[in-house]
Amino acid sequence: MEALACVLFAACVISTAGALSANALDMDWQPMDASNADLPAGVRVFAGTEPNLPLRAWYVSVAPGEDSGRVEVLVSDDPEDRRETVSSFAADTGACVVINGGYFTMERTPAVHAGLLVVDGVVEAPATRSVVRDEVHYPTARAALGLTPGGFDIAWVASREGSLEAWSSPPPHRRGAPVELNLATAVTWTVEDALGAGPALVSNGEIDVTTDEEVFFGTAIPYTHPRTAAGVTADGRLMLMLVDGRQRESRGVTLEELAALMVGVGAEEALNLDGGGSSSLVVNGKLLNNPAGRGTEREVMTALGVFCD
């Protein structure tokens, strides 16, 4: 999204003109045969358009198992500002698919991740512990994607005394009415890699955008933007989606519309990742989208990489 000071802590006013109800979207998805020819059978890329709207999107389906792609959280090793383009991540690591990842502070150098970041079992950044809105304190458990040897998991996660605690549903915060986190109902979350962002979009195969529960109200995140999302299907596939926005050819989507798109491609669980000018998707070394209509990529701190070797 835009500078984190705007995205997470200010009520930026952004137009939602032309928005339809989430269920009104009718994407026509087609396999990208030329790209898929160079990918393992368990990794498939699709491109979609909406016949009634200026809207275009892509998603990548990654099946679990050794015969598909290995998925990792990537963190920039740039020595100056700790950020780089998604194309740079792809070139440096050799990943066949790379999509941008979590939130980070654009106004700080080097960049600092905003939310949970776990790489190779090491917590590089803790989950966001609390948020203040209108002088009200909310202890937080925000959505995160976890990568394990057995597959992929999405949960609401908090950092506590050196461990990660996870819930299958978010804390029932409402504006002006915070609740305490119930650690008695949490389980220890053991992951190799993890990436926190939010809010969650889909739960149990249904649209369930937890903006209030994750305390993203009072920010620009719920408005119409270019978007990136990750989801998990009932049979364990990882779904990575990008929607172009802020351009004549594609207006972007709201969180509810993004959730509907994820449900439409089979996601049982899904969460929103960093979006806006950060949204970039590279497949086989080629940038598929036009980031925020600018034609150039924003440098980001983290990404998700699929390795097809």
Short mmCIF file of C-alpha atoms in Angstrom, two decimals:
data_model
loop_
_atom_site.label_atom_id
_atom_site.label_comp_id
_atom_site.label_asym_id
_atom_site.label_seq_id
_atom_site.Cartn_x
_atom_site.Cartn_y
_atom_site.Cartn_z
CA MET A 1 0.00 0.00 0.00
CA GLU A 2 1.13 3.60 0.34
CA ALA A 3 3.52 4.73 3.09
CA LEU A 4 2.71 2.77 6.19
CA ALA A 5 1.92 5.95 8.11
CA CYS A 6 -0.99 6.37 5.70
CA VAL A 7 -1.97 2.74 5.30
CA LEU A 8 -2.12 1.67 8.92
CA PHE A 9 -2.46 4.80 11.00
CA ALA A 10 -4.48 7.39 9.10
CA ALA A 11 -7.92 7.51 7.58
CA CYS A 12 -6.83 8.30 4.04
CA VAL A 13 -9.74 9.22 1.77
CA ILE A 14 -9.67 7.20 -1.45
CA SER A 15 -12.49 6.94 -3.96
CA THR A 16 -14.50 3.73 -4.25
CA ALA A 17 -16.39 4.92 -7.32
CA GLY A 18 -17.58 2.16 -9.60
CA ALA A 19 -17.60 -0.48 -6.87
CA LEU A 20 -20.01 -3.39 -7.25
CA SER A 21 -21.13 -5.84 -4.63
CA ALA A 22 -18.55 -8.57 -4.14
CA ASN A 23 -20.88 -11.25 -5.50
CA ALA A 24 -21.38 -9.26 -8.72
CA LEU A 25 -17.84 -9.97 -9.95
CA ASP A 26 -17.71 -12.55 -12.74
CA MET A 27 -14.09 -13.20 -13.62
CA ASP A 28 -13.23 -15.17 -16.74
CA TRP A 29 -10.12 -17.15 -15.77
CA GLN A 30 -7.93 -18.72 -18.44
CA PRO A 31 -4.73 -20.77 -18.02
CA MET A 32 -1.54 -19.04 -19.18
CA ASP A 33 -0.33 -21.90 -21.34
CA ALA A 34 2.98 -20.31 -22.35
CA SER A 35 3.93 -19.70 -18.71
CA ASN A 36 2.63 -23.07 -17.52
CA ALA A 37 4.72 -24.92 -20.10
CA ASP A 38 7.85 -23.97 -18.15
CA LEU A 39 6.42 -24.81 -14.71
CA PRO A 40 5.98 -28.12 -12.88
CA ALA A 41 2.55 -29.71 -13.17
CA GLY A 42 1.71 -28.72 -9.60
CA VAL A 43 2.18 -25.00 -10.31
CA ARG A 44 -0.39 -23.38 -12.60
CA VAL A 45 -0.89 -19.72 -13.53
CA PHE A 46 -4.21 -18.20 -14.62
CA ALA A 47 -5.13 -14.75 -15.96
CA GLY A 48 -8.59 -13.26 -15.60
CA THR A 49 -10.71 -10.35 -16.75
CA GLU A 50 -14.16 -9.14 -15.75
CA PRO A 51 -16.43 -8.63 -18.82
CA ASN A 52 -18.44 -5.87 -17.16
CA LEU A 53 -15.64 -3.93 -15.49
CA PRO A 54 -12.13 -2.67 -16.18
CA LEU A 55 -10.55 -5.38 -14.03
CA ARG A 56 -7.72 -7.82 -14.59
CA ALA A 57 -6.08 -10.27 -12.25
CA TRP A 58 -3.84 -13.32 -12.02
CA TYR A 59 -3.56 -16.23 -9.65
CA VAL A 60 -1.05 -19.00 -9.11
CA SER A 61 -2.08 -22.41 -7.75
CA VAL A 62 0.66 -24.35 -5.94
CA ALA A 63 -0.09 -27.96 -5.00
CA PRO A 64 1.51 -29.35 -1.83
CA GLY A 65 4.24 -31.96 -2.12
CA GLU A 66 7.75 -32.39 -3.46
CA ASP A 67 6.59 -32.74 -7.08
CA SER A 68 5.25 -29.19 -7.04
CA GLY A 69 6.97 -25.97 -6.02
CA ARG A 70 8.76 -25.25 -2.73
CA VAL A 71 7.43 -22.06 -1.16
CA GLU A 72 9.54 -19.73 0.98
CA VAL A 73 9.27 -16.30 2.55
CA LEU A 74 11.91 -14.05 0.99
CA VAL A 75 13.47 -11.06 2.74
CA SER A 76 15.54 -8.43 0.97
CA ASP A 77 19.26 -8.53 1.72
CA ASP A 78 19.92 -5.11 0.19
CA PRO A 79 22.58 -3.63 2.52
CA GLU A 80 21.31 -0.06 2.23
CA ASP A 81 17.53 -0.03 2.59
CA ARG A 82 16.55 -3.73 2.90
CA ARG A 83 14.10 -3.56 0.03
CA GLU A 84 14.08 -4.56 -3.63
CA THR A 85 11.67 -5.17 -6.48
CA VAL A 86 9.84 -8.46 -6.92
CA SER A 87 11.74 -8.90 -10.20
CA SER A 88 14.98 -8.55 -8.25
CA PHE A 89 13.85 -11.21 -5.77
CA ALA A 90 13.15 -13.54 -8.70
CA ALA A 91 16.50 -12.87 -10.38
CA ASP A 92 18.51 -13.19 -7.17
CA THR A 93 16.87 -16.39 -5.89
CA GLY A 94 15.91 -18.20 -9.09
CA ALA A 95 12.31 -18.62 -7.91
CA CYS A 96 9.93 -19.40 -10.77
CA VAL A 97 7.09 -17.41 -9.14
CA VAL A 98 7.47 -14.41 -6.83
CA ILE A 99 4.73 -12.20 -5.42
CA ASN A 100 5.06 -9.30 -2.98
CA GLY A 101 4.58 -10.02 0.71
CA GLY A 102 3.82 -8.19 3.95
CA TYR A 103 3.58 -4.61 5.17
CA PHE A 104 6.72 -2.62 5.94
CA THR A 105 7.66 0.91 6.94
CA MET A 106 8.42 2.87 3.79
CA GLU A 107 9.57 5.97 5.67
CA ARG A 108 12.39 4.16 7.52
CA THR A 109 15.77 3.09 6.17
CA PRO A 110 16.50 0.26 6.39
CA ALA A 111 12.92 -0.97 6.10
CA VAL A 112 11.23 -2.56 9.12
CA HIS A 113 8.59 -5.26 8.73
CA ALA A 114 5.18 -4.34 10.18
CA GLY A 115 3.83 -7.60 11.55
CA LEU A 116 4.96 -11.19 11.91
CA LEU A 117 7.95 -12.36 9.89
CA VAL A 118 9.47 -15.83 10.35
CA VAL A 119 12.27 -17.20 8.16
CA ASP A 120 13.81 -20.66 8.61
CA GLY A 121 12.20 -20.96 12.03
CA VAL A 122 13.62 -17.66 13.29
CA VAL A 123 11.24 -14.84 14.24
CA GLU A 124 12.68 -11.86 12.34
CA ALA A 125 9.82 -9.58 13.43
CA PRO A 126 7.14 -10.28 16.06
CA ALA A 127 3.43 -10.13 15.41
CA THR A 128 1.91 -6.71 16.02
CA ARG A 129 1.18 -6.70 19.76
CA SER A 130 -1.30 -3.86 19.99
CA VAL A 131 -2.84 -0.94 18.13
CA VAL A 132 -4.22 2.37 19.41
CA ARG A 133 -7.23 3.93 17.68
CA ASP A 134 -8.78 7.15 19.00
CA GLU A 135 -6.84 6.70 22.25
CA VAL A 136 -8.27 3.19 22.72
CA HIS A 137 -5.82 0.30 23.13
CA TYR A 138 -6.51 -2.98 21.28
CA PRO A 139 -4.38 -6.09 21.87
CA THR A 140 -4.08 -7.70 18.45
CA ALA A 141 -3.98 -11.10 16.80
CA ARG A 142 -3.73 -10.53 13.07
CA ALA A 143 -3.89 -12.96 10.17
CA ALA A 144 -0.70 -14.67 9.02
CA LEU A 145 0.30 -17.29 6.47
CA GLY A 146 2.46 -20.10 7.84
CA LEU A 147 4.60 -22.51 5.83
CA THR A 148 5.37 -25.96 7.24
CA PRO A 149 6.81 -29.18 5.78
CA GLY A 150 3.24 -30.47 5.61
CA GLY A 151 1.76 -27.52 3.76
CA PHE A 152 0.22 -24.13 4.39
CA ASP A 153 -1.79 -22.64 7.25
CA ILE A 154 -3.61 -19.36 7.88
CA ALA A 155 -4.34 -18.33 11.46
CA TRP A 156 -4.68 -15.29 13.72
CA VAL A 157 -1.36 -15.01 15.54
CA ALA A 158 0.18 -13.19 18.50
CA SER A 159 3.76 -13.21 19.80
CA ARG A 160 4.10 -14.20 23.46
CA GLU A 161 7.34 -14.76 25.42
CA GLY A 162 9.33 -16.29 22.61
CA SER A 163 6.53 -18.37 21.10
CA LEU A 164 3.78 -17.82 18.58
CA GLU A 165 0.20 -18.33 19.74
CA ALA A 166 -2.52 -18.94 17.15
CA TRP A 167 -6.30 -18.92 17.04
CA SER A 168 -8.76 -20.32 14.51
CA SER A 169 -10.88 -17.16 14.83
CA PRO A 170 -9.97 -13.53 15.54
CA PRO A 171 -10.57 -11.62 18.79
CA PRO A 172 -14.06 -10.02 18.65
CA HIS A 173 -12.87 -6.41 18.71
CA ARG A 174 -15.31 -3.72 17.66
CA ARG A 175 -14.65 -0.01 17.24
CA GLY A 176 -14.41 1.46 20.72
CA ALA A 177 -14.91 -1.96 22.34
CA PRO A 178 -11.61 -3.85 22.67
CA VAL A 179 -11.32 -7.30 24.24
CA GLU A 180 -8.42 -9.13 25.86
CA LEU A 181 -6.81 -12.00 23.98
CA ASN A 182 -7.88 -15.35 25.42
CA LEU A 183 -4.61 -17.28 25.59
CA ALA A 184 -6.43 -20.30 27.04
CA THR A 185 -7.98 -20.94 23.63
CA ALA A 186 -4.73 -20.47 21.66
CA VAL A 187 -2.37 -23.16 20.41
CA THR A 188 1.37 -22.87 19.89
CA TRP A 189 2.03 -22.18 16.21
CA THR A 190 5.08 -23.99 14.84
CA VAL A 191 6.10 -22.90 11.36
CA GLU A 192 9.25 -22.78 9.24
CA ASP A 193 8.31 -19.50 7.53
CA ALA A 194 5.47 -17.09 8.22
CA LEU A 195 4.24 -13.79 6.88
CA GLY A 196 1.77 -11.60 8.73
CA ALA A 197 -0.42 -9.00 7.04
CA GLY A 198 -4.22 -8.87 7.05
CA PRO A 199 -7.03 -8.65 7.39
CA ALA A 200 -8.25 -12.18 6.79
CA LEU A 201 -10.64 -12.45 3.84
CA VAL A 202 -12.10 -15.95 3.85
CA SER A 203 -12.88 -18.43 6.61
CA ASN A 204 -14.30 -21.94 6.09
CA GLY A 205 -14.90 -21.17 2.43
CA GLU A 206 -17.05 -18.10 3.16
CA ILE A 207 -16.35 -14.39 2.74
CA ASP A 208 -15.36 -13.15 6.20
CA VAL A 209 -13.34 -9.94 6.11
CA THR A 210 -12.12 -9.30 9.66
CA THR A 211 -11.27 -5.61 9.35
CA ASP A 212 -12.66 -4.64 12.77
CA GLU A 213 -11.43 -7.76 14.58
CA GLU A 214 -7.86 -7.11 13.39
CA VAL A 215 -8.18 -3.35 14.05
CA PHE A 216 -7.63 -2.17 10.49
CA PHE A 217 -10.50 0.31 10.78
CA GLY A 218 -9.46 3.95 10.51
CA THR A 219 -7.00 3.12 7.72
CA ALA A 220 -7.04 3.19 3.92
CA ILE A 221 -6.82 -0.60 3.67
CA PRO A 222 -10.57 -1.28 3.16
CA TYR A 223 -10.86 0.97 0.08
CA THR A 224 -10.43 0.07 -3.61
CA HIS A 225 -6.79 -0.72 -4.40
CA PRO A 226 -4.50 -2.96 -6.38
CA ARG A 227 -4.40 -6.12 -4.26
CA THR A 228 -2.32 -9.16 -3.35
CA ALA A 229 -3.74 -12.12 -1.43
CA ALA A 230 -2.82 -15.63 -0.33
CA GLY A 231 -5.20 -18.49 0.37
CA VAL A 232 -5.38 -22.21 1.02
CA THR A 233 -7.87 -24.60 -0.61
CA ALA A 234 -9.60 -27.59 0.98
CA ASP A 235 -7.11 -29.95 -0.69
CA GLY A 236 -4.11 -27.96 0.56
CA ARG A 237 -3.16 -25.90 -2.48
CA LEU A 238 -1.69 -22.44 -1.95
CA MET A 239 -3.42 -19.75 -4.01
CA LEU A 240 -1.56 -16.51 -4.71
CA MET A 241 -3.63 -13.75 -6.32
CA LEU A 242 -2.86 -10.29 -7.67
CA VAL A 243 -5.39 -7.73 -8.92
CA ASP A 244 -4.18 -4.71 -10.87
CA GLY A 245 -5.57 -1.29 -10.00
CA ARG A 246 -5.32 2.52 -10.28
CA GLN A 247 -5.35 2.44 -14.07
CA ARG A 248 -7.83 2.64 -16.91
CA GLU A 249 -7.54 -1.06 -17.70
CA SER A 250 -8.12 -2.21 -14.11
CA ARG A 251 -9.66 -0.26 -11.23
CA GLY A 252 -8.64 -2.54 -8.36
CA VAL A 253 -10.96 -4.14 -5.78
CA THR A 254 -12.23 -3.73 -2.25
CA LEU A 255 -11.42 -6.29 0.42
CA GLU A 256 -14.87 -7.85 0.05
CA GLU A 257 -14.40 -8.15 -3.72
CA LEU A 258 -10.95 -9.66 -3.21
CA ALA A 259 -12.47 -12.17 -0.78
CA ALA A 260 -15.11 -13.10 -3.37
CA LEU A 261 -12.40 -13.67 -5.97
CA MET A 262 -10.50 -15.92 -3.58
CA VAL A 263 -13.63 -17.94 -2.80
CA GLY A 264 -14.26 -18.19 -6.54
CA VAL A 265 -10.92 -19.94 -7.11
CA GLY A 266 -11.50 -22.37 -4.25
CA ALA A 267 -9.91 -20.78 -1.19
CA GLU A 268 -11.14 -22.12 2.15
CA GLU A 269 -9.00 -19.60 4.05
CA ALA A 270 -7.39 -16.42 2.73
CA LEU A 271 -5.74 -13.21 3.85
CA ASN A 272 -4.90 -9.84 2.35
CA LEU A 273 -1.22 -9.05 1.80
CA ASP A 274 0.43 -5.70 1.09
CA GLY A 275 -1.16 -4.06 -1.94
CA GLY A 276 -1.34 -0.73 -3.71
CA GLY A 277 1.92 0.14 -5.44
CA SER A 278 3.57 -2.88 -3.81
CA SER A 279 1.48 -5.43 -5.74
CA SER A 280 3.74 -7.22 -8.23
CA LEU A 281 3.77 -10.75 -9.66
CA VAL A 282 6.69 -12.27 -11.57
CA VAL A 283 6.47 -15.67 -13.30
CA ASN A 284 9.45 -17.23 -15.08
CA GLY A 285 11.30 -13.93 -14.77
CA LYS A 286 8.51 -11.87 -16.38
CA LEU A 287 6.48 -9.20 -14.60
CA LEU A 288 2.83 -10.00 -15.38
CA ASN A 289 1.06 -6.92 -14.04
CA ASN A 290 1.39 -3.14 -14.33
CA PRO A 291 2.01 -2.04 -10.72
CA ALA A 292 -0.48 0.72 -9.80
CA GLY A 293 -0.52 1.76 -13.47
CA ARG A 294 3.01 3.14 -13.28
CA GLY A 295 4.84 0.51 -15.32
CA THR A 296 7.58 0.30 -12.69
CA GLU A 297 7.85 -1.84 -9.58
CA ARG A 298 8.04 -0.56 -6.03
CA GLU A 299 10.84 -1.96 -3.92
CA VAL A 300 9.43 -4.11 -1.10
CA MET A 301 10.93 -5.79 1.95
CA THR A 302 9.41 -9.26 1.68
CA ALA A 303 7.95 -11.61 -0.89
CA LEU A 304 6.69 -15.15 -1.33
CA GLY A 305 8.77 -17.27 -3.68
CA VAL A 306 7.89 -20.55 -5.37
CA PHE A 307 10.93 -22.63 -6.31
CA CYS A 308 10.44 -25.11 -9.14
CA ASP A 309 13.84 -26.83 -9.18
#
